Coordinates of C-alpha atoms in Angstrom, one line a residue:
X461 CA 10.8 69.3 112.8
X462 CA 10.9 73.2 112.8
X463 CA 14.9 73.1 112.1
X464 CA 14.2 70.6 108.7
X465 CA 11.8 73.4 107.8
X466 CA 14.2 75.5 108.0
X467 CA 17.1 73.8 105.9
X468 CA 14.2 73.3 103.4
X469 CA 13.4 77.4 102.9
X470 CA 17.1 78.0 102.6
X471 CA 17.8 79.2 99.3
X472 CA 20.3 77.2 97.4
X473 CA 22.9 79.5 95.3
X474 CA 25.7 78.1 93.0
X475 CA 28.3 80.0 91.5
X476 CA 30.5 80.0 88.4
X477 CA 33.9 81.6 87.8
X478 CA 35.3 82.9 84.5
X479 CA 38.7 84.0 83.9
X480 CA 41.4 85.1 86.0
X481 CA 42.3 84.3 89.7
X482 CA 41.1 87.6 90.7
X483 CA 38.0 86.6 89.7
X484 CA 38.0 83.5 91.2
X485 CA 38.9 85.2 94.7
X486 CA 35.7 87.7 94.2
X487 CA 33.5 84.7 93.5
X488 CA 34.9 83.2 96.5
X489 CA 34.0 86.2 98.8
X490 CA 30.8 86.9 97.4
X491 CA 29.8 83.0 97.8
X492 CA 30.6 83.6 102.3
X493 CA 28.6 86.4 102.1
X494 CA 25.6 84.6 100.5
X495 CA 26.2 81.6 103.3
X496 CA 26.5 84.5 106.1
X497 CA 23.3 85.4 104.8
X498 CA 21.9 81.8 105.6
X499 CA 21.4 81.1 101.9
X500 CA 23.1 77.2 100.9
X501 CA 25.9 77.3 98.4
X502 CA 25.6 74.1 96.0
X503 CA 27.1 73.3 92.5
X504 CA 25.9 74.8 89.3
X505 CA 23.9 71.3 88.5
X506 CA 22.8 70.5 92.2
X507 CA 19.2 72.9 90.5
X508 CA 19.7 75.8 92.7
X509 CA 17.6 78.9 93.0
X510 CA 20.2 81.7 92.2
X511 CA 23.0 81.5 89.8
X512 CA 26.1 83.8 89.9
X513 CA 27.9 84.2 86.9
X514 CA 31.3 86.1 87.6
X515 CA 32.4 86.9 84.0
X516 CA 35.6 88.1 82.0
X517 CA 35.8 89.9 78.7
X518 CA 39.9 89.5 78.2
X519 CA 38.8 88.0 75.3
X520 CA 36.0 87.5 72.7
X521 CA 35.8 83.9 73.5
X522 CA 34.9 84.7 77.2
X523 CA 32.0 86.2 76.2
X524 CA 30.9 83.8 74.2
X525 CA 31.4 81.1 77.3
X526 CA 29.2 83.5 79.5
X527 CA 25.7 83.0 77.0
X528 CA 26.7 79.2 76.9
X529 CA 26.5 78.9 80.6
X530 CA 23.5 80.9 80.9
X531 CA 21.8 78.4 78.2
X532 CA 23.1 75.9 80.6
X533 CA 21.8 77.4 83.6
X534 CA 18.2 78.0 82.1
X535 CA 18.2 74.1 81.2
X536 CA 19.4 73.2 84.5
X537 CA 16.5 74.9 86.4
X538 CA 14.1 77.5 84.2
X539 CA 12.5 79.3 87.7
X540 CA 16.3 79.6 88.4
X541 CA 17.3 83.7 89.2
X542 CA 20.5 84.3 86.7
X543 CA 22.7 87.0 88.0
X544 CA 25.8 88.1 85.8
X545 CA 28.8 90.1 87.2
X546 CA 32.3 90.9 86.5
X547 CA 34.2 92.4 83.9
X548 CA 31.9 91.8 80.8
X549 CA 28.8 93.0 83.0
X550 CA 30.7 96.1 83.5
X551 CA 31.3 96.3 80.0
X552 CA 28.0 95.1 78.0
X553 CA 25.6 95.2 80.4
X554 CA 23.0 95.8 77.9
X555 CA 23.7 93.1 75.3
X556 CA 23.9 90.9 78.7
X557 CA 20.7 92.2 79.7
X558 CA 19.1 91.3 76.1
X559 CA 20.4 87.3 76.9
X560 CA 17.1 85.2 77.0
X561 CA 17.3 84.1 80.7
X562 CA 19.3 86.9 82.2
X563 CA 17.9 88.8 85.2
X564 CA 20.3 90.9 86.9
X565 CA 23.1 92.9 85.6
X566 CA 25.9 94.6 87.8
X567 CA 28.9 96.0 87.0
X568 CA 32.1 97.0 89.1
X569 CA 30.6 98.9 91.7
X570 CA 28.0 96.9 92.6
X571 CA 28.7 93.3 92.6
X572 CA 29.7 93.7 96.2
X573 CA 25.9 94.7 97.3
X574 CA 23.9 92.2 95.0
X575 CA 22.2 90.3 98.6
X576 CA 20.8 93.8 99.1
X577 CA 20.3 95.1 95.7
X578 CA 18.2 92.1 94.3
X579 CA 16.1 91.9 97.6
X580 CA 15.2 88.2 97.3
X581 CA 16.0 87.2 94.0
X582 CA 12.4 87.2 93.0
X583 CA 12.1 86.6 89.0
X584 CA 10.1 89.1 87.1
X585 CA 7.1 88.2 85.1
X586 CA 8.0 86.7 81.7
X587 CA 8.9 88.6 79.3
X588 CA 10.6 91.5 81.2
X589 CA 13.8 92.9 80.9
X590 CA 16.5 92.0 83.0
X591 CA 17.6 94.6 85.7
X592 CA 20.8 96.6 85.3
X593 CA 22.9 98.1 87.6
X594 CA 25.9 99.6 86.1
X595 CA 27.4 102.9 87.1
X596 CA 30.0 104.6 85.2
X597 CA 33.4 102.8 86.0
X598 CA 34.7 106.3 87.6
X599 CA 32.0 105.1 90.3
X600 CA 33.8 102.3 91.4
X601 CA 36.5 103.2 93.8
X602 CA 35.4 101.6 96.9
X603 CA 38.0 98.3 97.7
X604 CA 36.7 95.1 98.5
X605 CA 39.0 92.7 100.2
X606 CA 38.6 89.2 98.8
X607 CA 40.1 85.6 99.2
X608 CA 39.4 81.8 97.8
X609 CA 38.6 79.2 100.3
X610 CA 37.4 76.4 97.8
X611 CA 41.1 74.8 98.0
X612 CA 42.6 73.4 101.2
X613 CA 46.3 73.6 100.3
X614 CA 46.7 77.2 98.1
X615 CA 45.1 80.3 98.6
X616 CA 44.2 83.6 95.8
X617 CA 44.3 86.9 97.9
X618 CA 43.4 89.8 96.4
X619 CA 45.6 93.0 97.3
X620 CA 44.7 95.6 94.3
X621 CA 41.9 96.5 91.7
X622 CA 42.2 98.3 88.9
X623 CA 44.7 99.5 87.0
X624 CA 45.7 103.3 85.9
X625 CA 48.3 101.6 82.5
X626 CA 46.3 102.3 79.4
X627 CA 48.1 99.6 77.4
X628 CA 46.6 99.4 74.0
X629 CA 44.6 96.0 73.6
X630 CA 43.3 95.8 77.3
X631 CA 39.7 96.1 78.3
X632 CA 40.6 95.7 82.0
X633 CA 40.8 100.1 83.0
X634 CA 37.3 99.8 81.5
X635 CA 35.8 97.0 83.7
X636 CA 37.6 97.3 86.8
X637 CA 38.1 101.0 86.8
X638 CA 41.4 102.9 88.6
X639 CA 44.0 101.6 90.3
X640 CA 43.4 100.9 94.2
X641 CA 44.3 98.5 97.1
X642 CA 43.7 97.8 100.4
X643 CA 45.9 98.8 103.7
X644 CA 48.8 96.9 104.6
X645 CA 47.0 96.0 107.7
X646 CA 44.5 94.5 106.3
X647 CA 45.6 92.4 103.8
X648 CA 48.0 90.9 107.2
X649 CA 44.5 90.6 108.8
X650 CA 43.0 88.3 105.7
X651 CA 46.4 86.4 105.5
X652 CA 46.3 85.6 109.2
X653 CA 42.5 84.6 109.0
X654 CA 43.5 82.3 105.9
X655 CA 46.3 80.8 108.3
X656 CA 44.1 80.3 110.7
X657 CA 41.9 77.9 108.5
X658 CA 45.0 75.8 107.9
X659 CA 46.2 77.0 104.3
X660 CA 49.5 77.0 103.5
X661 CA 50.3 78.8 100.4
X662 CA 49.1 82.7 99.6
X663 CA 48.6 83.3 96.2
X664 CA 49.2 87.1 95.9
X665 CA 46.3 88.8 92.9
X666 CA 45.4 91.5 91.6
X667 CA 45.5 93.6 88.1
X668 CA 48.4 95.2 88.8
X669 CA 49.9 94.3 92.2
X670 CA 52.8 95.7 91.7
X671 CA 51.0 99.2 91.9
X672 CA 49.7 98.8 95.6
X673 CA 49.5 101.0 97.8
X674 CA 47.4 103.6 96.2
X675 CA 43.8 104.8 97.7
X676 CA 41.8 107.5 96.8
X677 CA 44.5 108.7 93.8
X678 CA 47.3 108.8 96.3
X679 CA 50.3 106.4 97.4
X680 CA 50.1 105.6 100.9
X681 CA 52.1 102.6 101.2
X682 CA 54.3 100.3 98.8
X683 CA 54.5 96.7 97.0
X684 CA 57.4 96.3 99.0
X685 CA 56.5 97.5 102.4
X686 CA 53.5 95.0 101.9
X687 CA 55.8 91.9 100.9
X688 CA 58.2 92.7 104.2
X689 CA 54.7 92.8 106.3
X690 CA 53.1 89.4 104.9
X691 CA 57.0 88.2 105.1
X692 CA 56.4 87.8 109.3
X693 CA 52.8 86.4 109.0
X694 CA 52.8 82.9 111.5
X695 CA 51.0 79.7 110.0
X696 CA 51.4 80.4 106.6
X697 CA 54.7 78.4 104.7
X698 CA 54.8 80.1 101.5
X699 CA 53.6 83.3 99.6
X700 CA 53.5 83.3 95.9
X701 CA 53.2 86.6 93.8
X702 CA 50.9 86.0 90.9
X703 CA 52.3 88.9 88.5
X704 CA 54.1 91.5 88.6
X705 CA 54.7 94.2 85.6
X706 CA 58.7 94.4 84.4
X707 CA 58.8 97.9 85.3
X708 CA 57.1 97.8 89.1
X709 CA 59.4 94.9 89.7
X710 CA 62.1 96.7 92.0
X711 CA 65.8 95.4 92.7
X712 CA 64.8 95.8 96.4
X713 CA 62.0 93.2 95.9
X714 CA 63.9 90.9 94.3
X715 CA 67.0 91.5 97.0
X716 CA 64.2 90.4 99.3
X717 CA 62.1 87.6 98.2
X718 CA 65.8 85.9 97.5
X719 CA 66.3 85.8 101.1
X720 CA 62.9 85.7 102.5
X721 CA 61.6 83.3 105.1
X722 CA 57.9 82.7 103.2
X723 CA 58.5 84.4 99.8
X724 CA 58.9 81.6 97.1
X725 CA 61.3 81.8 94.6
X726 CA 58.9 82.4 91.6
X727 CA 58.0 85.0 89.8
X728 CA 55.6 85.2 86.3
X729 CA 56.4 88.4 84.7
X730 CA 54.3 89.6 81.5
X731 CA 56.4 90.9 78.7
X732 CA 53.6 90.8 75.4
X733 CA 56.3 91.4 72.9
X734 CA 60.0 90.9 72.6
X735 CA 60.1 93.7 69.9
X736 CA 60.2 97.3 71.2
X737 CA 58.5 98.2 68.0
X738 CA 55.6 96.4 69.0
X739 CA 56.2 97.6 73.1
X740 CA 55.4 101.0 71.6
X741 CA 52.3 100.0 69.9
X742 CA 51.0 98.0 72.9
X743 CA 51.8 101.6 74.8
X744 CA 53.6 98.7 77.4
X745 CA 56.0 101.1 79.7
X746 CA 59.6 99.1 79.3
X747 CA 61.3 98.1 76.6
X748 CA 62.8 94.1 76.2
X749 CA 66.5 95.8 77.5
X750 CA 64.5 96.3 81.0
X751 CA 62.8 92.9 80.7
X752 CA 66.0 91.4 80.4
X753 CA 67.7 93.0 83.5
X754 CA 64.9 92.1 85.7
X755 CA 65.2 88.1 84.3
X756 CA 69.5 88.7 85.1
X757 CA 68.8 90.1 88.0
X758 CA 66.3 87.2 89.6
X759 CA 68.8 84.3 87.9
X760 CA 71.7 85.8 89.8
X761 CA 70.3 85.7 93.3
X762 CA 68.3 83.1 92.7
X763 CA 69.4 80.4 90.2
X764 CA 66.9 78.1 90.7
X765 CA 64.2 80.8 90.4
X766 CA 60.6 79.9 87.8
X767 CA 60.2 82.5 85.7
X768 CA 56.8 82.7 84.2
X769 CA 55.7 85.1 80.9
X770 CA 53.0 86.3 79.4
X771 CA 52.9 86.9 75.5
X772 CA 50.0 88.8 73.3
X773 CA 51.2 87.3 69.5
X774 CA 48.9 88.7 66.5
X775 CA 48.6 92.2 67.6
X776 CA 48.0 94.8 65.0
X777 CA 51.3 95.6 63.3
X778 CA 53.6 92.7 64.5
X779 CA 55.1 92.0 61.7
X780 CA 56.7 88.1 61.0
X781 CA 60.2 89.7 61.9
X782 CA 58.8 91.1 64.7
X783 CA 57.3 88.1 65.9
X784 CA 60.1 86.1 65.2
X785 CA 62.2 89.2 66.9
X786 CA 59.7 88.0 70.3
X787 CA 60.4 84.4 69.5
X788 CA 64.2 84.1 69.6
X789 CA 64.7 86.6 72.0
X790 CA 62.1 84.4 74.4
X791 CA 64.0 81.3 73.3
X792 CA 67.3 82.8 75.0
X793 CA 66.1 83.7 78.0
X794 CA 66.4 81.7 80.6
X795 CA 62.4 81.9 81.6
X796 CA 60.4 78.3 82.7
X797 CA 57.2 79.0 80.8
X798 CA 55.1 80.5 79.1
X799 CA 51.5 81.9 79.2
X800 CA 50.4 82.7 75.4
X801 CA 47.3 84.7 74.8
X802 CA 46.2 85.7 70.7
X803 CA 45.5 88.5 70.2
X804 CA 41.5 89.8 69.9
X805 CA 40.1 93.2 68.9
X806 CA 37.9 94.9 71.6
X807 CA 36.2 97.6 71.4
X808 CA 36.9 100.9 73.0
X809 CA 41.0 100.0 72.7
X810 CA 43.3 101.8 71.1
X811 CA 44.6 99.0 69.1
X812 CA 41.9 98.5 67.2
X813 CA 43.1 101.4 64.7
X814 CA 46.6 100.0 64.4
X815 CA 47.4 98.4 60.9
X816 CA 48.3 96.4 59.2
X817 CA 45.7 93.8 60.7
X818 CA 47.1 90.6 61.6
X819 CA 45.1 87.5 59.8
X820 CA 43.5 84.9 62.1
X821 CA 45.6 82.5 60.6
X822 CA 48.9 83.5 60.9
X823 CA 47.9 84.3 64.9
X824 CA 47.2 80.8 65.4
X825 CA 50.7 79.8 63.5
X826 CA 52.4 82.3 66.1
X827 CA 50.4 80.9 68.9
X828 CA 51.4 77.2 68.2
X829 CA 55.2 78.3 67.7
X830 CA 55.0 79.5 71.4
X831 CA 53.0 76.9 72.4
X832 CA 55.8 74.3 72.0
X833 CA 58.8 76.9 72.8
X834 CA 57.2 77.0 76.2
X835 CA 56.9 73.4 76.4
X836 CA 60.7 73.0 75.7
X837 CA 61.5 75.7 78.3
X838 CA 60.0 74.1 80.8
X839 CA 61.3 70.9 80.7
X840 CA 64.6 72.5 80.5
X841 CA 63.7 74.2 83.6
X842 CA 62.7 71.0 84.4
X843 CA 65.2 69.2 84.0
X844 CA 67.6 71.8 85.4
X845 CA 66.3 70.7 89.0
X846 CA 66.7 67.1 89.1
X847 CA 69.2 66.2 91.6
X848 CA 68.4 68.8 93.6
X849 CA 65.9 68.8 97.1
X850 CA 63.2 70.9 97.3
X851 CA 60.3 71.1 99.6
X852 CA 57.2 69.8 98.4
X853 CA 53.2 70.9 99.1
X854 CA 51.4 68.4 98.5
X855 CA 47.9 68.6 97.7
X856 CA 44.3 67.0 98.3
X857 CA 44.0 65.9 94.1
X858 CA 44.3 62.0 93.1
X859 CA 44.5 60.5 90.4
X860 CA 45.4 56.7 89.6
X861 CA 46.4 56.3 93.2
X862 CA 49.5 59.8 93.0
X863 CA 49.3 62.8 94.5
X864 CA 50.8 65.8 93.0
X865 CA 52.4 69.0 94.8
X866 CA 54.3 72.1 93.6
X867 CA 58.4 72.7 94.9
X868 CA 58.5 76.0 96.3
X869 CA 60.2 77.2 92.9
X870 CA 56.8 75.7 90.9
X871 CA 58.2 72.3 89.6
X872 CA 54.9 70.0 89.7
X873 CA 55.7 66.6 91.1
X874 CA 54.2 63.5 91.3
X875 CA 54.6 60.9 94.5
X876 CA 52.5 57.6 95.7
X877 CA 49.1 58.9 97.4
X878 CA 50.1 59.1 101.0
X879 CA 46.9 60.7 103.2
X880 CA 49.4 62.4 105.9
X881 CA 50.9 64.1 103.3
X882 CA 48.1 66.2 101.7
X883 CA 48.7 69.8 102.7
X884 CA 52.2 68.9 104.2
X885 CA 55.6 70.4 102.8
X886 CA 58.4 67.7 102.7
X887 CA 61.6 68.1 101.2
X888 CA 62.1 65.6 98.7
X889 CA 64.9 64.8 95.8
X890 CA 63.8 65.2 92.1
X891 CA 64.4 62.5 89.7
X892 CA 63.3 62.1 86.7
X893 CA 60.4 63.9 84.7
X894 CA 57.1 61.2 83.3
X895 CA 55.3 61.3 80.3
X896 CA 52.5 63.6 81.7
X897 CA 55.9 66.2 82.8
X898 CA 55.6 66.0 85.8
X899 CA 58.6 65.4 88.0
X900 CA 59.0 62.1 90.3
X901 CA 60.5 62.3 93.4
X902 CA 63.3 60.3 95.5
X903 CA 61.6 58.0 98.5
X904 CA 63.8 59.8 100.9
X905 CA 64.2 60.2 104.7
X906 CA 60.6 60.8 106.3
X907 CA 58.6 61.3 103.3
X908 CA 58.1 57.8 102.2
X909 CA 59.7 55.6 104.5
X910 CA 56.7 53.7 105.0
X911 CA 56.6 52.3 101.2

């Protein structure tokens, strides 16, 4: 009797994610803690007594999704305790704090200590303001290593915070504060306590990976010394890097993930503009001529290699040559997707006094152009592979009796729901691409010789 007394005083805390992976490893980490802590972790609508809302402010419309789900949360359970953090915490935290149903605030520096800062989660009496605790982002220089265990198969490590690039139309220096990283030793230490839970695929994250190795203001250690390290990590079959800027992405890291043991053969690659005009205004630090060595360079070791972008279109000055500059020289590279984002103004950025002003509509006209360039590109890509074998990781997801699965080089596939094969690689042949683009695959040796 005394245990079910127990179960029943547990608090019951629920968690939502906005934005980026980063985030979604942070949420991840803070959620163990919380359950270390002997509070129960449920889902946002399971009425529990502390929400977490890990929030983004890339762009205007995440800000606008944070005071929907905080509406939502109040509905869900009105005594609830609603606690907002992340990067439009650090940012706002006042116009957060004046949300009806808000109770705690904290911003970079303290998201990590919210168990102890909020003693209890204990709402205060109606009608009181929420608490804030937000230093000045120069406060937050303490690292936090962090890692999603929500997904059996695939894995979001976090090896770097911050970011030192003061690129025009990016809140992110603001919110997450200076560049930093964890030791090479202990990112090993997370990946091997990752393997040991019986993931196979490391999703490298950060906000600007390719800048690890700096702590305290000074480099101790590199991108690359940390790829070789993770490269000789037992139990884990593949590591992914999420993004890595043009300029930070060395010859000698390419050399290496090409002939790598666990390195996959993808790499996503933001580029913004294919105009050097509008490289300048973004204050980006390459111009396309660099952008377009790194893509030669990957294609030549690796000709299979997914090459992933991201694109800002609409920002202030891009002109409709210069967008169209961006557009045709995207459409001759030989890149596998795209990841478009339109521009929005945010305050405190520099490009917020650039002109001319790009009209609304004319961004969405660019956005849509891209939109379907990318959806050419990667059927190309697509298409490119069939014939070929690949190794498949399958995943836990069904839907209409398939299970679905990345190739080492990103091509989604599609195969007859087999359980065995959930968190399995098998090498498989690609054949043709379905409706939904995804790619099926040849019943071949092992994989399906059951069916």
């Amino acid at each position: 009797m005394q245990n079910t007394e127990n179960h029943t005083d547990k608090k019951k805390v629920a968690f939502y994610t906005l934005g980026c992976k980063l985030n979604y490893s942070e949420t991840s980490t803070i959620s163990r803690m919380f359950e270390s802590k002997g509070y129960e972790k449920v889902e946002f609508n399971q009425k529990p007594d502390i929400f977490i809302i890990n929030t983004c402010s890339v762009t205007e419309n995440a800000d606008k999704k944070c005071k929907k789900i905080v509406k939502e949360a109040n509905k869900i359970n009105p005594d609830g305790y609603v606690t907002i953090i992340g990067c439009y915490a650090q940012l706002k935290p006042q116009e957060i704090a004046d949300i009806e149903g808000v109770d705690a605030v904290l911003g970079a520096a303290e998201k990590f200590q919210l168990i102890d800062l909020l003693d209890g989660f204990v709402k205060e009496p109606s009608g009181q303001k929420a608490k804030v605790y937000n230093q000045n982002i120069e406060e937050a220089i303490d690292y936090h290593t962090s890692y999603s265990l929500n997904d059996r198969t695939r894995t979001f490590l976090k090896v770097q915070d911050g970011c030192d690039y003061p690129c025009a139309y990016c809140t992110i220096p603001l919110a997450r504060g200076a560049s930093r990283s964890d030791s090479i030793a202990n990112v090993v230490k997370a990946a091997q306590e990752i393997a040991a839970s019986g993931v196979k695929e490391i999703v490298l994250t950060g906000v600007n990976i390719g800048d690890f190795g700096l702590r305290n203001g000074t480099r101790e250690e590199t991108f690359f010394d940390l790829v070789k390290a993770l490269d000789e990590v037992e139990g884990i079959n593949r590591f992914r890097i999420s993004s890595i800027e043009p300029n930070l992405l060395t010859d000698e890291i390419i050399a290496f993930v090409a002939q790598s043991k666990r390195f996959v053969p993808h790499f996503h690659i933001p580029l913004q503009s294919g105009s050097n005009k509008v490289l300048g205004l973004m204050r980006r630090r390459y111009k396309r001529e660099l952008y377009v060595d790194r893509v030669q360079k990957i294609k030549e070791l690796m000709p299979d290699c997914c090459i992933g972008v991201d694109v800002i279109v609409g920002h202030p000055g891009e002109t409709e040559e210069e967008f169209l500059e961006t557009y045709n020289f995207l459409n001759e590279l030989p890149i596998s997707y795209l990841h478009v984002f339109t521009y929005s103004e945010r305050e405190n950025t520099s490009a917020i006094g650039i002109k001319p002003v790009v009209p609304q509509s004319k961004r969405a006209e660019r956005s849509k152009m891209l939109h379907i360039l990318s959806d050419k590109k990667r059927r190309y890509f697509y298409e490119q592979q069939l014939g070929k074998s690949f190794e498949v990781l399958f995943e836990e997801d069904v839907e209409d009796g398939q299970m679905q699965g990345f190739t080492e080089n990103y091509v989604r596939v599609t195969a007859k729901y087999d359980p065995l094969l959930i968190n399995e690689t098998k090498q498989v042949a690609l054949v043709s691409i379905n409706e939904k683009m995804l790619v099926e695959v040849q019943e071949a040796e092992v994989l399906f010789e059951s069916h």
